[in-house]
Coordinates of C-alpha atoms in Angstrom, one line a residue:
A1 CA 36.1 96.9 67.3
D2 CA 36.7 99.5 64.5
T3 CA 39.6 97.2 63.2
E4 CA 37.3 94.1 63.1
A5 CA 34.8 96.0 61.4
E6 CA 37.4 97.0 58.7
G7 CA 38.1 93.3 58.0
F8 CA 41.2 92.9 60.2
N9 CA 41.7 90.2 62.8
L10 CA 43.0 92.0 66.0
E11 CA 44.8 88.8 67.1
D12 CA 47.2 89.4 63.9
F13 CA 48.5 92.5 65.4
L14 CA 49.9 91.5 68.8
H15 CA 53.1 92.9 70.3
V16 CA 53.6 91.4 73.8
R17 CA 56.2 91.1 76.7
I18 CA 56.0 87.9 78.7
D19 CA 57.2 87.5 82.3
S20 CA 57.4 83.8 82.7
D21 CA 59.8 81.3 84.4
S22 CA 59.1 79.3 81.4
L23 CA 61.3 81.5 79.4
D24 CA 64.9 82.3 79.8
K25 CA 65.2 85.7 81.7
T26 CA 66.8 87.2 78.6
D27 CA 63.7 86.4 76.8
T28 CA 61.3 88.0 79.4
N29 CA 63.3 91.4 78.7
L30 CA 62.2 91.2 75.1
S31 CA 59.0 92.2 73.3
W32 CA 57.4 89.7 71.0
F33 CA 55.2 90.2 67.7
V34 CA 52.8 87.4 67.6
G35 CA 50.3 86.7 64.6
E36 CA 50.6 88.1 61.2
S37 CA 52.3 91.1 62.4
A38 CA 55.5 89.0 63.3
K39 CA 56.1 88.4 59.5
D40 CA 55.8 91.8 58.4
E41 CA 57.7 93.9 61.4
Q42 CA 61.4 95.3 60.5
I43 CA 62.2 95.2 64.1
K44 CA 61.1 91.7 65.1
I45 CA 62.8 89.0 66.9
Q46 CA 61.1 85.9 66.0
P47 CA 61.8 82.3 67.4
V48 CA 61.9 80.2 64.3
L49 CA 62.6 76.4 63.5
D50 CA 64.1 76.2 60.1
E51 CA 64.7 72.6 59.8
G52 CA 64.2 69.5 62.0
T53 CA 61.6 66.9 63.4
A54 CA 58.6 67.8 65.2
Q55 CA 60.3 66.8 68.7
D56 CA 63.0 69.4 67.9
K57 CA 60.2 72.0 67.9
F58 CA 59.4 71.3 71.5
S59 CA 63.0 71.2 72.6
E60 CA 64.4 73.1 75.3
D61 CA 66.3 75.5 72.9
N62 CA 63.0 76.2 71.1
R63 CA 60.4 76.5 73.9
K64 CA 59.8 80.2 73.1
L65 CA 58.4 78.9 69.7
F66 CA 55.5 77.6 71.3
I67 CA 55.3 79.2 74.7
I68 CA 54.9 82.6 73.5
P69 CA 51.9 82.3 71.3
V70 CA 50.2 80.0 73.7
L71 CA 50.5 82.5 76.6
A72 CA 49.5 85.4 74.2
G73 CA 46.5 83.6 73.1
I74 CA 45.3 83.0 76.5
A75 CA 45.7 86.5 77.3
V76 CA 43.7 87.3 74.4
A77 CA 40.8 85.1 75.7
A78 CA 41.1 86.7 78.7
I79 CA 40.8 90.4 77.8
K80 CA 37.8 89.3 75.7
N81 CA 36.3 88.1 78.7
G82 CA 36.8 91.1 80.8
A83 CA 39.5 89.2 82.8
K84 CA 42.8 90.4 84.0
N85 CA 43.6 87.4 86.2
V86 CA 43.1 83.9 85.0
N87 CA 43.2 80.4 86.4
V88 CA 43.5 78.4 83.2
P89 CA 42.9 74.6 82.8
L90 CA 45.3 73.9 80.1
S91 CA 45.0 71.5 77.5
I92 CA 47.6 70.9 74.7
G93 CA 48.1 68.4 72.0
L94 CA 51.4 67.2 70.7
P95 CA 52.5 65.0 67.7
S96 CA 52.5 61.3 68.9
E97 CA 56.3 60.9 68.7
T98 CA 56.7 64.3 70.8
Y99 CA 54.2 63.1 73.1
L100 CA 55.8 59.9 74.0
K101 CA 59.1 61.8 74.9
Q102 CA 58.1 65.0 76.3
E103 CA 54.7 65.2 77.7
Q104 CA 55.9 65.8 81.4
I105 CA 58.6 68.3 80.3
L106 CA 56.2 70.3 78.4
K107 CA 53.5 70.1 81.1
Q108 CA 56.2 71.4 83.5
R109 CA 57.0 74.6 81.4
F110 CA 53.6 75.8 81.4
I111 CA 52.8 75.0 85.1
G112 CA 53.2 78.6 87.0
T113 CA 52.4 82.1 86.9
H114 CA 53.0 84.0 83.7
T115 CA 52.3 87.8 82.9
V116 CA 51.5 89.2 79.6
T117 CA 51.7 92.7 78.8
F118 CA 50.5 94.2 75.5
V119 CA 53.3 96.6 74.5
D120 CA 51.0 98.3 71.5
G121 CA 48.3 97.3 69.1
P122 CA 44.8 97.0 69.7
Y123 CA 45.4 95.9 73.5
R124 CA 47.9 98.4 74.3
G125 CA 48.6 98.7 78.0
E126 CA 46.5 95.6 79.0
V127 CA 47.9 93.2 81.4
V128 CA 47.1 89.7 82.2
T129 CA 48.3 87.4 84.7
I130 CA 48.0 83.6 83.8
N131 CA 47.9 80.9 86.5
I132 CA 48.4 77.1 85.3
A133 CA 48.1 74.7 88.2
A134 CA 49.7 71.3 87.9
D135 CA 46.3 69.6 88.5
T136 CA 44.5 71.4 85.7
A137 CA 47.4 71.2 83.0
Q138 CA 47.1 68.3 80.6
I139 CA 49.2 67.4 77.7
H140 CA 47.8 64.8 75.2
A141 CA 48.6 63.2 72.0
E142 CA 47.0 65.6 69.2
A143 CA 44.3 63.0 68.2
V144 CA 43.0 62.9 71.9
T145 CA 42.6 66.7 72.0
T146 CA 40.5 66.4 68.9
V147 CA 38.4 63.6 70.6
L148 CA 38.0 66.1 73.6
A149 CA 36.5 69.0 71.2
L150 CA 34.3 66.6 69.3
R151 CA 32.5 65.7 72.6
S152 CA 32.0 69.2 73.8
D153 CA 31.9 72.8 72.9
I154 CA 31.7 76.5 74.4
K155 CA 28.7 78.4 73.4
K156 CA 28.1 81.7 75.2
G157 CA 30.6 81.1 77.7
Q158 CA 28.9 77.7 78.8
Y159 CA 30.1 74.4 78.5
V160 CA 27.7 72.3 76.2
Q161 CA 27.7 68.8 74.7
N162 CA 28.5 69.0 70.9
P163 CA 25.6 67.5 69.2
F164 CA 27.8 65.8 66.4
F165 CA 29.4 63.6 69.0
T166 CA 26.2 61.7 69.5
Q167 CA 26.3 60.6 66.0
I168 CA 29.6 58.6 66.4
E169 CA 29.2 57.8 70.1
G170 CA 29.7 54.0 70.8
K171 CA 30.8 53.4 67.2
P172 CA 34.4 52.9 66.0
Y173 CA 36.0 56.0 64.4
I174 CA 39.4 57.3 63.1
L175 CA 40.7 60.6 63.7
T176 CA 43.4 61.9 61.5
D177 CA 45.3 65.1 62.8
L178 CA 47.3 66.7 59.9
G179 CA 50.1 68.9 61.1
A180 CA 53.1 70.8 59.7
G181 CA 55.1 67.7 58.5
T182 CA 53.2 65.4 61.0
N183 CA 50.2 63.1 60.3
D184 CA 48.7 61.6 63.5
A185 CA 46.1 58.8 63.3
S186 CA 44.1 57.4 66.2
A187 CA 41.5 54.7 66.5
F188 CA 38.6 55.0 68.9

């Protein structure tokens, strides 16, 4: 709490170890910096995609590039809600071209049990177990995920209808999802 009061974002200083069948066994023996601290640490091991298409980012060789931050983010949300063992309904958006080719592969990577241990930083010593079941894991094209967010929100831990959506419900609209090197547009 002191760190947040001083203007720091706690999620910028994550240092985690992740035990998961979604990662290579050699990657589960490493610790990972996530957030802004990943840019500044001298001893960092950072998965990087220097060049390539959006589809390359989700390839088998680069899976830790997206698995580690997603699991670390879920673990932080669990800690903030006082949970150590969470069953997570997962929803992830992919660029359209990637979605068509990799949706089922990506879904399979996240299904299962993952353990996130915070090595140091604001959550040092915290351990969170994340369970993602096949029937609650959804992979969408990016604009579809945005539509889901437009329809609903979470306020004070409760699922609520987003009042903005009532203004566009039943009317045609277009969503554009601007990404790093991608631009997906969908008409609804």
